[in-house]
Amino acid sequence: MIMLINAKTRIIGLIGYPVEHSLSPKMHNAAFQSLGLNYCYVVMPVAPEDISEALKGIRALNILGVNVTMPHKQTVIHMLNKVDDEARFIGAVNTIINENGFLKGFNTDGRGFMESLREAVIDPLHKVVFIIGAGGAARAVGYYLAQKASKIYLYNRNQQRGLKLVQDLKKLNENVIFVENLSKIPESDIVINASSLGLKAGDPLPLNPDFLRGDHIVCDLIYWDTPFINVAKRKGCKTLNGQGMLLWQGALAFEVWTGVTPPIDVMREALEKGLGST
Ligand code: NDP
């Protein structure tokens, strides 16, 4: 990809540790190029102990904005000038814009997931949703699903963390119920794996697949077809992996920085190419 860097180029970055495997530079630089925008997206590895200095650096170097990934997503929330309601609820920020030294934080993961559902013609309105997991991703999708679904069941290995998310989601929807164990799964329309089970080869499935029926809609937030998604496909379920969420969280961040409607097909193509080559 040839990009013209000149004295007016605005820098956008990704801060995290590690960040070298990120597909975000491919996705955003393809988008900037296709629209002729003079921005450049680069990765910036920032060790945990350097995060506060890095934020000062964003101001000092007049970097336009950054994406934030692990391990900084939660830490930065206390270091910004303003954080939107969604990011505050989730307790994590994945996008920052620098407005003349005033750093504003957002979290585009939950909206990204909802956009991916919309594209896949999956409507959670008045549906019963079963979420597995209570980490940052579960909090992000839960925030939006609680505002649409008729009922949410939530299971998490660490009960305390799960119960905290249930308590928080109850502020948005009183029908949020904690599931104590997976010996029997609750009656639901949509099952979502928001845990990291499936990221590593050899991980167990997030639940016993005997519970899945062909009329379940099964989602996994991991970017590729996990063994869980594959078993659901074999059962005849409609399925959705996390690639669309990754795409749309990026597209929404792009809009925060540029104020321009993102060229979604260009971003999708760059992401698919990147995923194919990893
Ligand atoms: P967190 O580290 O915040 O949370 C991890 C979650 O997975 C917790 O609920 C944790 O449970 C659970 N978990 C981890 N290991 C196990 C295990 N061995 N058995 C049972 N449960 C386990 O991570 P995130 O919430 O940020 O990410 C979760 C997943 O979502 C990841 O796979 C990530 O790739 C994906 N993701 C996808 C995005 C996208 O754009 N598509 C965006 C963000 C995340 P416990 O509390 O008990 O430890």
Short mmCIF file of N, CA, C and O and ligand atoms in Angstrom, two decimals, residues 70 73-74 109 132-138 155-159 161-162 193-197 199-200 203-204 220-223 242-247 249, ligand 1:
data_model
loop_
_atom_site.label_atom_id
_atom_site.label_comp_id
_atom_site.label_asym_id
_atom_site.label_seq_id
_atom_site.Cartn_x
_atom_site.Cartn_y
_atom_site.Cartn_z
N MET A 70 -5.69 -4.49 25.16
CA MET A 70 -5.15 -5.05 26.40
C MET A 70 -3.67 -4.72 26.51
O MET A 70 -2.99 -4.75 25.50
N LYS A 73 -7.13 -1.20 28.47
CA LYS A 73 -8.52 -0.78 28.24
C LYS A 73 -9.20 -0.28 29.52
O LYS A 73 -9.98 0.66 29.48
N GLN A 74 -8.91 -0.94 30.63
CA GLN A 74 -9.54 -0.51 31.90
C GLN A 74 -8.75 0.62 32.55
O GLN A 74 -9.33 1.56 33.08
N ASP A 109 -17.12 -1.38 21.12
CA ASP A 109 -17.29 -2.84 20.96
C ASP A 109 -18.77 -3.26 20.95
O ASP A 109 -19.18 -4.07 20.11
N ILE A 132 -22.50 -16.16 27.78
CA ILE A 132 -21.49 -16.85 28.58
C ILE A 132 -20.27 -15.94 28.66
O ILE A 132 -19.71 -15.56 27.62
N GLY A 133 -19.88 -15.57 29.88
CA GLY A 133 -18.74 -14.67 30.06
C GLY A 133 -19.17 -13.40 30.77
O GLY A 133 -20.36 -13.03 30.73
N ALA A 134 -18.23 -12.78 31.43
CA ALA A 134 -18.53 -11.52 32.13
C ALA A 134 -17.34 -10.58 32.10
O ALA A 134 -17.20 -9.71 32.95
N GLY A 135 -16.46 -10.76 31.11
CA GLY A 135 -15.31 -9.87 30.94
C GLY A 135 -15.73 -8.62 30.17
O GLY A 135 -16.93 -8.32 30.03
N GLY A 136 -14.74 -7.89 29.66
CA GLY A 136 -15.02 -6.64 28.96
C GLY A 136 -15.95 -6.82 27.77
O GLY A 136 -16.87 -6.01 27.57
N ALA A 137 -15.76 -7.89 27.00
CA ALA A 137 -16.58 -8.10 25.81
C ALA A 137 -18.03 -8.41 26.20
O ALA A 137 -18.98 -7.90 25.58
N ALA A 138 -18.21 -9.22 27.24
CA ALA A 138 -19.57 -9.55 27.70
C ALA A 138 -20.26 -8.29 28.22
O ALA A 138 -21.46 -8.07 27.97
N TYR A 155 -24.04 -16.60 32.38
CA TYR A 155 -23.19 -17.53 33.14
C TYR A 155 -21.76 -17.03 33.07
O TYR A 155 -21.31 -16.56 32.03
N ASN A 156 -21.04 -17.15 34.17
CA ASN A 156 -19.59 -16.90 34.14
C ASN A 156 -18.90 -17.84 35.11
O ASN A 156 -19.44 -18.14 36.18
N ARG A 157 -17.72 -18.31 34.71
CA ARG A 157 -16.96 -19.22 35.58
C ARG A 157 -16.75 -18.60 36.96
O ARG A 157 -17.04 -19.21 37.97
N ASN A 158 -16.28 -17.36 36.97
CA ASN A 158 -16.08 -16.65 38.24
C ASN A 158 -17.43 -16.02 38.63
O ASN A 158 -17.87 -15.03 38.04
N GLN A 159 -18.08 -16.62 39.63
CA GLN A 159 -19.44 -16.21 39.99
C GLN A 159 -19.52 -14.75 40.40
O GLN A 159 -20.45 -14.04 40.04
N ARG A 161 -17.72 -12.19 39.56
CA ARG A 161 -17.66 -11.29 38.39
C ARG A 161 -18.98 -11.34 37.62
O ARG A 161 -19.50 -10.33 37.15
N GLY A 162 -19.52 -12.56 37.49
CA GLY A 162 -20.80 -12.74 36.78
C GLY A 162 -21.93 -12.02 37.49
O GLY A 162 -22.74 -11.33 36.87
N ASN A 193 -21.24 -16.83 23.04
CA ASN A 193 -20.00 -17.06 23.78
C ASN A 193 -19.20 -15.77 23.80
O ASN A 193 -18.60 -15.38 22.80
N ALA A 194 -19.21 -15.10 24.95
CA ALA A 194 -18.41 -13.88 25.12
C ALA A 194 -17.23 -14.17 26.03
O ALA A 194 -16.59 -13.24 26.53
N SER A 195 -16.96 -15.45 26.28
CA SER A 195 -15.77 -15.81 27.05
C SER A 195 -14.62 -16.02 26.06
O SER A 195 -14.84 -16.06 24.85
N SER A 196 -13.42 -16.17 26.59
CA SER A 196 -12.31 -16.39 25.66
C SER A 196 -12.09 -17.87 25.35
O SER A 196 -11.11 -18.20 24.68
N LEU A 197 -13.02 -18.74 25.77
CA LEU A 197 -12.88 -20.16 25.43
C LEU A 197 -13.05 -20.35 23.93
O LEU A 197 -14.08 -19.97 23.36
N LEU A 199 -10.30 -19.45 21.99
CA LEU A 199 -9.16 -18.69 21.44
C LEU A 199 -7.97 -19.62 21.22
O LEU A 199 -7.25 -19.50 20.24
N LYS A 200 -7.77 -20.53 22.19
CA LYS A 200 -6.60 -21.41 22.12
C LYS A 200 -7.02 -22.79 21.64
O LYS A 200 -8.08 -23.29 22.04
N ASP A 203 -8.98 -25.69 23.79
CA ASP A 203 -9.92 -25.17 24.80
C ASP A 203 -11.19 -26.03 24.79
O ASP A 203 -11.65 -26.43 23.71
N PRO A 204 -11.80 -26.25 25.96
CA PRO A 204 -13.09 -26.93 25.95
C PRO A 204 -14.17 -26.03 25.34
O PRO A 204 -13.98 -24.80 25.26
N ASP A 220 -20.35 -16.20 18.57
CA ASP A 220 -19.09 -16.28 19.31
C ASP A 220 -18.36 -14.98 18.99
O ASP A 220 -18.31 -14.57 17.83
N LEU A 221 -17.81 -14.32 20.01
CA LEU A 221 -17.17 -13.02 19.76
C LEU A 221 -15.75 -13.18 19.21
O LEU A 221 -15.15 -12.19 18.77
N ILE A 222 -15.24 -14.39 19.22
CA ILE A 222 -13.91 -14.64 18.63
C ILE A 222 -14.02 -14.47 17.10
O ILE A 222 -15.03 -14.84 16.51
N TYR A 223 -12.97 -13.91 16.51
CA TYR A 223 -13.04 -13.42 15.11
C TYR A 223 -13.19 -14.49 14.04
O TYR A 223 -13.35 -14.17 12.88
N GLY A 242 -17.11 -13.40 15.52
CA GLY A 242 -16.83 -12.03 15.95
C GLY A 242 -16.17 -11.13 14.90
O GLY A 242 -15.80 -9.99 15.21
N GLN A 243 -16.07 -11.63 13.66
CA GLN A 243 -15.40 -10.82 12.64
C GLN A 243 -16.16 -9.51 12.37
O GLN A 243 -15.56 -8.45 12.22
N GLY A 244 -17.46 -9.62 12.31
CA GLY A 244 -18.29 -8.43 12.06
C GLY A 244 -18.17 -7.41 13.20
O GLY A 244 -18.13 -6.20 12.97
N MET A 245 -18.08 -7.92 14.42
CA MET A 245 -17.92 -7.02 15.58
C MET A 245 -16.59 -6.28 15.48
O MET A 245 -16.51 -5.07 15.73
N LEU A 246 -15.55 -7.01 15.09
CA LEU A 246 -14.22 -6.41 14.94
C LEU A 246 -14.25 -5.31 13.86
O LEU A 246 -13.72 -4.22 14.04
N LEU A 247 -14.90 -5.65 12.75
CA LEU A 247 -15.01 -4.68 11.66
C LEU A 247 -15.75 -3.42 12.12
O LEU A 247 -15.27 -2.29 11.93
N GLN A 249 -16.55 -2.30 15.20
CA GLN A 249 -15.97 -1.48 16.27
C GLN A 249 -14.92 -0.55 15.67
O GLN A 249 -14.77 0.59 16.10
P1 NDP B 1 -11.64 -10.73 29.48
O1 NDP B 1 -10.28 -11.20 29.85
O2 NDP B 1 -12.13 -9.41 29.98
O3 NDP B 1 -12.73 -11.85 29.93
C1 NDP B 1 -12.51 -13.21 29.65
C2 NDP B 1 -13.81 -13.98 29.87
O4 NDP B 1 -13.59 -15.35 29.49
C3 NDP B 1 -14.24 -14.02 31.33
O5 NDP B 1 -15.64 -14.14 31.40
C4 NDP B 1 -13.56 -15.31 31.82
O6 NDP B 1 -14.19 -15.89 32.93
C5 NDP B 1 -13.78 -16.20 30.62
N1 NDP B 1 -12.82 -17.29 30.59
C6 NDP B 1 -11.50 -17.21 30.30
N2 NDP B 1 -10.93 -18.44 30.38
C7 NDP B 1 -11.91 -19.30 30.75
C8 NDP B 1 -11.95 -20.70 31.01
N3 NDP B 1 -10.86 -21.46 30.91
N4 NDP B 1 -13.13 -21.26 31.34
C9 NDP B 1 -14.26 -20.49 31.44
N5 NDP B 1 -14.28 -19.16 31.21
C10 NDP B 1 -13.12 -18.57 30.87
O7 NDP B 1 -11.67 -10.78 27.89
P2 NDP B 1 -12.68 -10.02 26.90
O8 NDP B 1 -14.02 -9.99 27.54
O9 NDP B 1 -12.07 -8.76 26.45
O10 NDP B 1 -12.69 -11.01 25.64
C11 NDP B 1 -13.46 -12.18 25.62
C12 NDP B 1 -13.47 -12.73 24.21
O11 NDP B 1 -14.10 -11.81 23.33
C13 NDP B 1 -12.06 -12.99 23.64
O12 NDP B 1 -12.08 -14.22 22.96
C14 NDP B 1 -11.84 -11.88 22.66
O13 NDP B 1 -11.05 -12.27 21.57
C15 NDP B 1 -13.27 -11.58 22.19
N6 NDP B 1 -13.43 -10.19 21.78
C16 NDP B 1 -13.82 -9.95 20.50
C17 NDP B 1 -13.99 -8.66 20.05
C18 NDP B 1 -14.42 -8.44 18.64
O14 NDP B 1 -14.31 -7.31 18.16
N7 NDP B 1 -14.89 -9.44 17.95
C19 NDP B 1 -13.77 -7.50 20.92
C20 NDP B 1 -13.35 -7.85 22.27
C21 NDP B 1 -13.18 -9.16 22.66
P3 NDP B 1 -13.68 -15.57 34.44
O15 NDP B 1 -14.30 -14.26 34.81
O16 NDP B 1 -14.20 -16.72 35.19
O17 NDP B 1 -12.17 -15.51 34.37
#
